[in-house]
PDB file of C-alpha atoms in Angstrom:
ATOM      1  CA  UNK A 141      83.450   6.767  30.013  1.00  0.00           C
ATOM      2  CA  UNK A 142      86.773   8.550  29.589  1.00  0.00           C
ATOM      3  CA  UNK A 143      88.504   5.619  28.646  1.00  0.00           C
ATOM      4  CA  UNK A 144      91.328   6.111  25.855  1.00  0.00           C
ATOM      5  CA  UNK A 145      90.961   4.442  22.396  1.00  0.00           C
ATOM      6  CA  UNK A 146      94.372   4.075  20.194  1.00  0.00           C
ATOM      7  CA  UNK A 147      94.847   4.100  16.777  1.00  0.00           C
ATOM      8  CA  UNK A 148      96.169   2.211  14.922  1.00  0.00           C
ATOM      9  CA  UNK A 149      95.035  -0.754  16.724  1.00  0.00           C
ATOM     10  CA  UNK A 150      97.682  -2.442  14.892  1.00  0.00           C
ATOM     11  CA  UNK A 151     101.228  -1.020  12.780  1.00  0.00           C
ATOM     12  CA  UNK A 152     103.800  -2.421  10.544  1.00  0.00           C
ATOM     13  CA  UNK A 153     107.192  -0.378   9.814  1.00  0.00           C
ATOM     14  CA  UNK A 154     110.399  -0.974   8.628  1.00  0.00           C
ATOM     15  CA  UNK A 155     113.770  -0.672  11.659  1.00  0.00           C
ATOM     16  CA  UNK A 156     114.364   2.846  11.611  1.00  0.00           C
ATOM     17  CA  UNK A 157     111.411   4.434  10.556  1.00  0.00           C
ATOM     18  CA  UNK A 158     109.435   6.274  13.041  1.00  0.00           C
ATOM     19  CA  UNK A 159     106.015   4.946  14.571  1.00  0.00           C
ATOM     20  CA  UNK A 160     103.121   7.399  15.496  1.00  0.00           C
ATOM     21  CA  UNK A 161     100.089   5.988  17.935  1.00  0.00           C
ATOM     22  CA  UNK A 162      97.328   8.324  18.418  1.00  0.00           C
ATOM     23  CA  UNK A 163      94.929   8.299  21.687  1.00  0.00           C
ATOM     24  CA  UNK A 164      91.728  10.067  21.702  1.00  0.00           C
ATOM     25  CA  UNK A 165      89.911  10.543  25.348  1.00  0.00           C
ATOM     26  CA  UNK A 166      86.493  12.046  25.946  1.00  0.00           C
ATOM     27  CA  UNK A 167      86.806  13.540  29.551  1.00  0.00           C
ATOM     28  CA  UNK A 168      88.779  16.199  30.563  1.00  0.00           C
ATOM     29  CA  UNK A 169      92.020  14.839  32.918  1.00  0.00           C
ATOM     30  CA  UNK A 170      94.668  15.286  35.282  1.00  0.00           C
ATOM     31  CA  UNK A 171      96.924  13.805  33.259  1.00  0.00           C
ATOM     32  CA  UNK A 172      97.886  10.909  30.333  1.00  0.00           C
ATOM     33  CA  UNK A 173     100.624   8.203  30.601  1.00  0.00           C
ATOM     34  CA  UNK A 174     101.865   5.878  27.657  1.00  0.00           C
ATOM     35  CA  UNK A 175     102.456   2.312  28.699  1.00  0.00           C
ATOM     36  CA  UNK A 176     104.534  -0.373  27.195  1.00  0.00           C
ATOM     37  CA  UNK A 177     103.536  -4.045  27.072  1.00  0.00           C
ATOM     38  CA  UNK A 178     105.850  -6.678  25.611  1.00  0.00           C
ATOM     39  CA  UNK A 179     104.383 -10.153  24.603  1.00  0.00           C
ATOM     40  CA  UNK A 180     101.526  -9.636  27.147  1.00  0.00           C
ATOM     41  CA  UNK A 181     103.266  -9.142  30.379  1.00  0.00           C
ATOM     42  CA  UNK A 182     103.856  -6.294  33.208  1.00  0.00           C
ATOM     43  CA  UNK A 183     103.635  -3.056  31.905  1.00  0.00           C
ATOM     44  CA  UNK A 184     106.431  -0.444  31.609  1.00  0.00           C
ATOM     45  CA  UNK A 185     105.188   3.099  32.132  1.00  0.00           C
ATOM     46  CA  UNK A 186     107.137   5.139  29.751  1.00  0.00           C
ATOM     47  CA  UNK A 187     105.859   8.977  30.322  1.00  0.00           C
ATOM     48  CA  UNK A 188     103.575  11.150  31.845  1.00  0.00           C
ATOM     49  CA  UNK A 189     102.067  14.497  30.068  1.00  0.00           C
ATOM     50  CA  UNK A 190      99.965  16.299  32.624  1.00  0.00           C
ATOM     51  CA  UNK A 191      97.319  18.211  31.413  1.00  0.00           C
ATOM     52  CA  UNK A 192      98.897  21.541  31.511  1.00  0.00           C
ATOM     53  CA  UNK A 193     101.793  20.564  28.732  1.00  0.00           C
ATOM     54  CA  UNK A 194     101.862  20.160  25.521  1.00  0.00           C
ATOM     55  CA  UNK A 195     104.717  18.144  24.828  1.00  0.00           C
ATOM     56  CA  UNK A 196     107.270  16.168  26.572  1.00  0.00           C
ATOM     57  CA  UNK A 197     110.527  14.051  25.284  1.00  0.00           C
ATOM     58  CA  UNK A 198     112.129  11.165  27.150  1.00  0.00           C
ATOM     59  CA  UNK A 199     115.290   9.504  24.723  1.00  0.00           C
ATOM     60  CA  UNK A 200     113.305   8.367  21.429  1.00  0.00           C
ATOM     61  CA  UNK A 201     109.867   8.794  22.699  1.00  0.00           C
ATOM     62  CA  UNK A 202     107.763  12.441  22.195  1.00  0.00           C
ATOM     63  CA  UNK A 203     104.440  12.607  23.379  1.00  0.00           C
ATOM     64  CA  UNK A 204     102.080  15.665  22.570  1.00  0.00           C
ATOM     65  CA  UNK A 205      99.014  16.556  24.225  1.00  0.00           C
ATOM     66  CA  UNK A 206      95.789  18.420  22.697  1.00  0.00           C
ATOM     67  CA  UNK A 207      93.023  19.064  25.656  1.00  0.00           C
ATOM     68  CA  UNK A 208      91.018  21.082  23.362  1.00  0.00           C
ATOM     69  CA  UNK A 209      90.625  17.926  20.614  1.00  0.00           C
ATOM     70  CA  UNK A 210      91.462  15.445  23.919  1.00  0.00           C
ATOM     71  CA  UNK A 211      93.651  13.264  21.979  1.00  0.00           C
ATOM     72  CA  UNK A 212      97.643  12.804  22.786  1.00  0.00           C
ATOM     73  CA  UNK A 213     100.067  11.147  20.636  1.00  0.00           C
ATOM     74  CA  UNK A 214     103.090   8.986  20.473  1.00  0.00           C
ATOM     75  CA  UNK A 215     105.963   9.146  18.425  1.00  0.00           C
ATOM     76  CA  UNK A 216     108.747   6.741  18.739  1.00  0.00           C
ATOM     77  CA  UNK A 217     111.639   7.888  16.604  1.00  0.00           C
ATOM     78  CA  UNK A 218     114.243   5.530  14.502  1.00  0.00           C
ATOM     79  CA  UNK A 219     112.156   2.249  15.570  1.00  0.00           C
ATOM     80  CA  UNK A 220     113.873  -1.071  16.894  1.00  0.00           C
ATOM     81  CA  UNK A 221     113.345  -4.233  16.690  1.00  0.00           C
ATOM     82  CA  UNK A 222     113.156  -4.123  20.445  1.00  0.00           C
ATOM     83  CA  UNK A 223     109.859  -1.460  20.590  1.00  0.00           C
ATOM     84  CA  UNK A 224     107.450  -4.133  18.853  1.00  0.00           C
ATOM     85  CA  UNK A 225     104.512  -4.345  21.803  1.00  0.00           C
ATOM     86  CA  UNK A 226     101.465  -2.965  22.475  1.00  0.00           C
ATOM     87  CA  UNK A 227     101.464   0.730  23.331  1.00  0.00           C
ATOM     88  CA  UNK A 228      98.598   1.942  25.812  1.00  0.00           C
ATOM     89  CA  UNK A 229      97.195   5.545  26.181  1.00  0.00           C
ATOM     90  CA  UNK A 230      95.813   5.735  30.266  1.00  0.00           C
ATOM     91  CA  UNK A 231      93.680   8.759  31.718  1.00  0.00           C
ATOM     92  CA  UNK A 232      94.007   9.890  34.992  1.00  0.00           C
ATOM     93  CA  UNK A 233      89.979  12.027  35.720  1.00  0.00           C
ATOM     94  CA  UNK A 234      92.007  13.833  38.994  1.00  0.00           C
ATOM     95  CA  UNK A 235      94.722  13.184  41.642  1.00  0.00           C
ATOM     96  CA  UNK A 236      93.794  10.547  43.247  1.00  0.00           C
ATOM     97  CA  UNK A 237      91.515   8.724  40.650  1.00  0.00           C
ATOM     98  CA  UNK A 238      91.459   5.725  38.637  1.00  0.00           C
ATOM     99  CA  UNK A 239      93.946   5.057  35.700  1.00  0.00           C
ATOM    100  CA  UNK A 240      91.715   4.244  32.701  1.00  0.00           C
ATOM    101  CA  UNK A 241      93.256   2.067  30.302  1.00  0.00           C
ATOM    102  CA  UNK A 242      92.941   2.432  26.451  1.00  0.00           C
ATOM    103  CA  UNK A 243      92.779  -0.431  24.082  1.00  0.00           C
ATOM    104  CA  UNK A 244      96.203  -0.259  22.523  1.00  0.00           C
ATOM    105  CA  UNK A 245      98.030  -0.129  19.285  1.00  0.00           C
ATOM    106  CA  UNK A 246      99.949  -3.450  18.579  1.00  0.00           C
ATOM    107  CA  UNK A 247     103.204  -2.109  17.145  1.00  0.00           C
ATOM    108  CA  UNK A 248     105.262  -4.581  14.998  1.00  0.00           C
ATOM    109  CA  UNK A 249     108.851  -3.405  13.972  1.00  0.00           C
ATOM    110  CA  UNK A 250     109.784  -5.268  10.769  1.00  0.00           C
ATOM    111  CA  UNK A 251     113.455  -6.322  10.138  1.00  0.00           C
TER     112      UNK A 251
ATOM    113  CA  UNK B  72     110.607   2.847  42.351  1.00  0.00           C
ATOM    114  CA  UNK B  73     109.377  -0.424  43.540  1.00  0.00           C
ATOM    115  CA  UNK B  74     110.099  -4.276  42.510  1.00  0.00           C
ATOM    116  CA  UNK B  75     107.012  -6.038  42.379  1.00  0.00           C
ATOM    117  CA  UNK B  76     107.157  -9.778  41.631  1.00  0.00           C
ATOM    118  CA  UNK B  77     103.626 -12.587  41.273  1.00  0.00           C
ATOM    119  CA  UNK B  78     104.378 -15.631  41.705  1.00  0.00           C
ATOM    120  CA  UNK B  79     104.366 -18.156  38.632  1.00  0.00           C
ATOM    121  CA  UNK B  80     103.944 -15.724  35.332  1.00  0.00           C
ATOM    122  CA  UNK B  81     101.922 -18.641  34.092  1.00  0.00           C
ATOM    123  CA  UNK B  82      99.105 -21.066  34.805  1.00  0.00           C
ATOM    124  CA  UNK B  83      96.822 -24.023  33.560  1.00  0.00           C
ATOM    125  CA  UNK B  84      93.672 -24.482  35.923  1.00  0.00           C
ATOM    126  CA  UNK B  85      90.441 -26.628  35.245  1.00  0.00           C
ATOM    127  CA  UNK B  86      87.235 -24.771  34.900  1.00  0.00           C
ATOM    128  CA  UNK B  87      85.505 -25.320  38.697  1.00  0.00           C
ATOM    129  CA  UNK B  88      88.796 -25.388  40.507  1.00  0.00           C
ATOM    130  CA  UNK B  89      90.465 -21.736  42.164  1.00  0.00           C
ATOM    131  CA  UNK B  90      93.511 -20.105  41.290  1.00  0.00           C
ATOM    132  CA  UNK B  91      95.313 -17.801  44.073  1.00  0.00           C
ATOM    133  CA  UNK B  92      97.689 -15.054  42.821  1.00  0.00           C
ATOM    134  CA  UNK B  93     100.373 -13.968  44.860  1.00  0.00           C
ATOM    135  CA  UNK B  94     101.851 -10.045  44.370  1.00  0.00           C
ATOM    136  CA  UNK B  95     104.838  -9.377  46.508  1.00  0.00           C
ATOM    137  CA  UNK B  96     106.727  -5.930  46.609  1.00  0.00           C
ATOM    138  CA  UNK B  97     110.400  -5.305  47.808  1.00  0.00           C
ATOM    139  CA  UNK B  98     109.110  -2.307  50.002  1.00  0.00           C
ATOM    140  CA  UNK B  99     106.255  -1.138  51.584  1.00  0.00           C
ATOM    141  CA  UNK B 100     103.720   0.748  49.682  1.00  0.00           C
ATOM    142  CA  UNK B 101     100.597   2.465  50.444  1.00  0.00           C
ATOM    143  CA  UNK B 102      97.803   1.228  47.599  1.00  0.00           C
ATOM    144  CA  UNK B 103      97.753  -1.858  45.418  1.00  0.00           C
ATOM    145  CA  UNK B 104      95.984  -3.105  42.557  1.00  0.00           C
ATOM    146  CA  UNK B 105      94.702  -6.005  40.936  1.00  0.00           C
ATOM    147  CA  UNK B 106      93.906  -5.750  37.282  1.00  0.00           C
ATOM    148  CA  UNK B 107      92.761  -8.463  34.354  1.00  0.00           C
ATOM    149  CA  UNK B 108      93.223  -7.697  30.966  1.00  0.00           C
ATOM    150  CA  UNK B 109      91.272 -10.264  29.121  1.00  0.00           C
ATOM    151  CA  UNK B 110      92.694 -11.181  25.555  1.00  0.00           C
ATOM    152  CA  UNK B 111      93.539  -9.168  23.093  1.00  0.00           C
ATOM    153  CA  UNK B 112      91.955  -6.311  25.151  1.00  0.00           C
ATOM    154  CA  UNK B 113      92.970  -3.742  27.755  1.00  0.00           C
ATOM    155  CA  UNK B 114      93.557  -3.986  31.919  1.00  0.00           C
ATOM    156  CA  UNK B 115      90.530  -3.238  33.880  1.00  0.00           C
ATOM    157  CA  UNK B 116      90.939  -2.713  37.315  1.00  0.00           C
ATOM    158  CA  UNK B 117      89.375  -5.353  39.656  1.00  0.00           C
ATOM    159  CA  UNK B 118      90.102  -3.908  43.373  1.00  0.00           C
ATOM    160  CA  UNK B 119      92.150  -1.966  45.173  1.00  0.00           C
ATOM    161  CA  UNK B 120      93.725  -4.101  47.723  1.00  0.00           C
ATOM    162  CA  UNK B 121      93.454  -2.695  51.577  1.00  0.00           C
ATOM    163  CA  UNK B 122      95.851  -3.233  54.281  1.00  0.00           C
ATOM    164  CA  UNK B 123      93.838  -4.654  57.169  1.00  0.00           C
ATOM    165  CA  UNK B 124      90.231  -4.200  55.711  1.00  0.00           C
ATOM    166  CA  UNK B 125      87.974  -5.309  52.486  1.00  0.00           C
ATOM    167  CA  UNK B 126      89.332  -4.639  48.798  1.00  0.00           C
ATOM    168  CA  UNK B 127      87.429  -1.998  46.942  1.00  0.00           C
ATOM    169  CA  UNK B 128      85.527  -3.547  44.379  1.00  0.00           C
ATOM    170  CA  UNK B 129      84.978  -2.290  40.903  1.00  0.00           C
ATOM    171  CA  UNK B 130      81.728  -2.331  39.312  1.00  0.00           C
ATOM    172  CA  UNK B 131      81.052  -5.573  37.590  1.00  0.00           C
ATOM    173  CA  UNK B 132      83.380  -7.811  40.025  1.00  0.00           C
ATOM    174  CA  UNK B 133      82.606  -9.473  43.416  1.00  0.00           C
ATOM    175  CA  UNK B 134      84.407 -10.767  46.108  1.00  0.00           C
ATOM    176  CA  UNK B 135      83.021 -14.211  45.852  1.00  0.00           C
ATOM    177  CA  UNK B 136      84.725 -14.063  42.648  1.00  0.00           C
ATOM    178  CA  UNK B 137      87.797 -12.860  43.415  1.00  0.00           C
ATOM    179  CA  UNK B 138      88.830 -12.600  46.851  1.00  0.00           C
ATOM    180  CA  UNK B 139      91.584 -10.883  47.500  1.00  0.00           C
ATOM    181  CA  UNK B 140      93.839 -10.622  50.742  1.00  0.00           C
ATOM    182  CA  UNK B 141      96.164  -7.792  51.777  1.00  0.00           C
ATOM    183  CA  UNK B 142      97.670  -8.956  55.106  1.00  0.00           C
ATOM    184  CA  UNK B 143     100.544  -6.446  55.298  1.00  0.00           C
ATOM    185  CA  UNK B 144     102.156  -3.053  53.556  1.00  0.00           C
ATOM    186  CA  UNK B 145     104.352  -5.820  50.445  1.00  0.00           C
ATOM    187  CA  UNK B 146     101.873  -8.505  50.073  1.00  0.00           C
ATOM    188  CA  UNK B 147      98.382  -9.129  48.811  1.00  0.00           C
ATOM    189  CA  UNK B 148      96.516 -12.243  46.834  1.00  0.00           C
ATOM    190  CA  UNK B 149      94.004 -12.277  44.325  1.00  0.00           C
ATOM    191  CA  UNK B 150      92.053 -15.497  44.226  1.00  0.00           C
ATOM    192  CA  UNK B 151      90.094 -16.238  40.982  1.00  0.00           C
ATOM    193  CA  UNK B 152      87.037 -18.603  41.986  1.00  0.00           C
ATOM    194  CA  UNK B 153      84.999 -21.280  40.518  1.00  0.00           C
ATOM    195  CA  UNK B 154      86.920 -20.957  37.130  1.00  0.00           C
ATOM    196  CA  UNK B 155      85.510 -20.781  33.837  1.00  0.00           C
ATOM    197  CA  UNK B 156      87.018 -20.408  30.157  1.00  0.00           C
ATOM    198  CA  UNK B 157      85.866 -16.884  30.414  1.00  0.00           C
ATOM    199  CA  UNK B 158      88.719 -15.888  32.950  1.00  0.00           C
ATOM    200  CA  UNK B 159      91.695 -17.104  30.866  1.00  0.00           C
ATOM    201  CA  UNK B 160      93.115 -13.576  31.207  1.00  0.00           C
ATOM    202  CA  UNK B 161      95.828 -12.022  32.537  1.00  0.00           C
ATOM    203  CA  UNK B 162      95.749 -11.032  35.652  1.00  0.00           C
ATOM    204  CA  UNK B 163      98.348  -8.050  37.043  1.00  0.00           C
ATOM    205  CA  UNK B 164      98.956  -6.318  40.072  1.00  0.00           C
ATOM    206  CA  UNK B 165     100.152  -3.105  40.604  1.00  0.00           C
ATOM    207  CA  UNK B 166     101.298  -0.572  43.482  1.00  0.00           C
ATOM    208  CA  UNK B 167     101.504   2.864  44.293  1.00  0.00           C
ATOM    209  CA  UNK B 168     104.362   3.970  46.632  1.00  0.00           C
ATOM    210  CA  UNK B 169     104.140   6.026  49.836  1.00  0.00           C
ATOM    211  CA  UNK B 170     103.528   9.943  49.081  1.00  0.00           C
ATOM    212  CA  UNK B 171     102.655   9.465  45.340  1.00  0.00           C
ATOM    213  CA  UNK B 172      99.424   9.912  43.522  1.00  0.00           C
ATOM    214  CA  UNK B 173      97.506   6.654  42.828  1.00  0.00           C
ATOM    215  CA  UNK B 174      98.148   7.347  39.414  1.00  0.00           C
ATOM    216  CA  UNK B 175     101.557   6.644  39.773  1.00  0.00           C
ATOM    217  CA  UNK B 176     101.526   2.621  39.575  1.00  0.00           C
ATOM    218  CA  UNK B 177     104.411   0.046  39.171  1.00  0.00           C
ATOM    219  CA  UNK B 178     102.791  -3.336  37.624  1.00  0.00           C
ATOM    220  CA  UNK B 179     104.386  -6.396  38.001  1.00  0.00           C
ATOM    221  CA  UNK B 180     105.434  -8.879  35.513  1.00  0.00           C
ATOM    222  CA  UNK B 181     101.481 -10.336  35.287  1.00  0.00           C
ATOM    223  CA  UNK B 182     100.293 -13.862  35.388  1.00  0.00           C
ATOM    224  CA  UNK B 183      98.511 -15.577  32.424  1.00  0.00           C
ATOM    225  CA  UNK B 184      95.734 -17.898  33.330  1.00  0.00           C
ATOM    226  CA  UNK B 185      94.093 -20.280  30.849  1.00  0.00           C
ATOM    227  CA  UNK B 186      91.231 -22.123  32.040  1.00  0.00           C
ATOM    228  CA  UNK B 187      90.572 -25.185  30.284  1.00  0.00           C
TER     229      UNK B 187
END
């Protein structure tokens, strides 16, 4: 399967520090998107690194992409309150495929 | 972009009884998606909805089990059958507008069922 697996599942920090989520994958891919999911509703796609880039920026958010060790990561810079949810890692196998959903990483930003 | 809204974000159903799902989008779109993301766990896709045919099912679901409808391009149901603890999930749909990739999806808000 080429679904995604985060780590940490779970993460504790302090306002203002800066979060990291890992995603490993095991096929190769079009592309990988990070998803946001408050209190277990709709998600809220926040970027897409296609499988030609290595990194991309959008406000606080950096996401880096390794194809040659498959794995991507998140970094969410000077943390709110506001970014505690779950962060998901999806794969994308080619254009028009299926998004495959990783596990998450439960992110908890502590006043 | 694309406003997608299901109707009641939350429900309480007795196990035996069927729960139908609404998804409704504020334009037309090409594909959409139902997903269930049991708890604590991650969204699996169910079917992809078709206008004016059968869903695509996924492996490991069936349309006795959950039906789904897609009677035009902004609306589709997904009806969850015969109910049993073990679908107390929730249950999302998503959409892909005209001329994108089906990897680019808008999910709506979701809708949590707890069977009881």
């Amino acid at each position: 399967s080429q679904q995604g697996e985060e780590d940490p599942q779970a993460l504790s920090i302090q306002e203002g520090e800066n979060a990291t989520m890992n995603c490993s994958y095991k096929t190769s891919i079009n592309n990988l998107q990070w998803y946001r999911q408050n209190s277990g509703r709709g998600l809220v796609h926040l970027i897409l690194i296609r499988s030609n880039e290595r990194e991309k920026h959008s406000g606080r958010l950096r996401v880096t992409l390794d194809t040659s060790k498959k794995s991507s990561s998140l970094l969410i810079t000077a943390s709110r309150a506001a970014d505690t949810a779950s962060y998901f890692c999806a794969t994308v196998k080619n254009r028009d495929d299926k998004i495959i959903f990783g596990k998450g990483t439960r992110l908890h930003i502590l006043p | 972009s694309a406003v997608i809204s299901q109707k009641s974000s939350r429900d309480i159903c007795q196990r035996g009884t069927s729960l139908t799902i609404q998804c409704q989008v504020d334009s037309q779109v090409t594909m959409m998606f139902w997903y269930r993301q049991q708890p604590g766990q991650s969204l699996t896709l169910i079917a992809t909805a078709n206008q004016g045919s059968e869903a695509t099912y996924e492996s490991g679901f069936v349309i006795d089990k959950f039906p789904i409808s897609r009677p035009n391009l902004t609306f589709s149901t997904l009806t969850v059958s015969n109910l049993s603890p073990e679908d107390s999930s929730i249950y999302l749909c998503s959409v892909t507008p005209p001329d994108l990739p089906t990897y680019e999806q808008y999910f709506g808000p979701g809708t949590r069922l707890t069977v009881t």
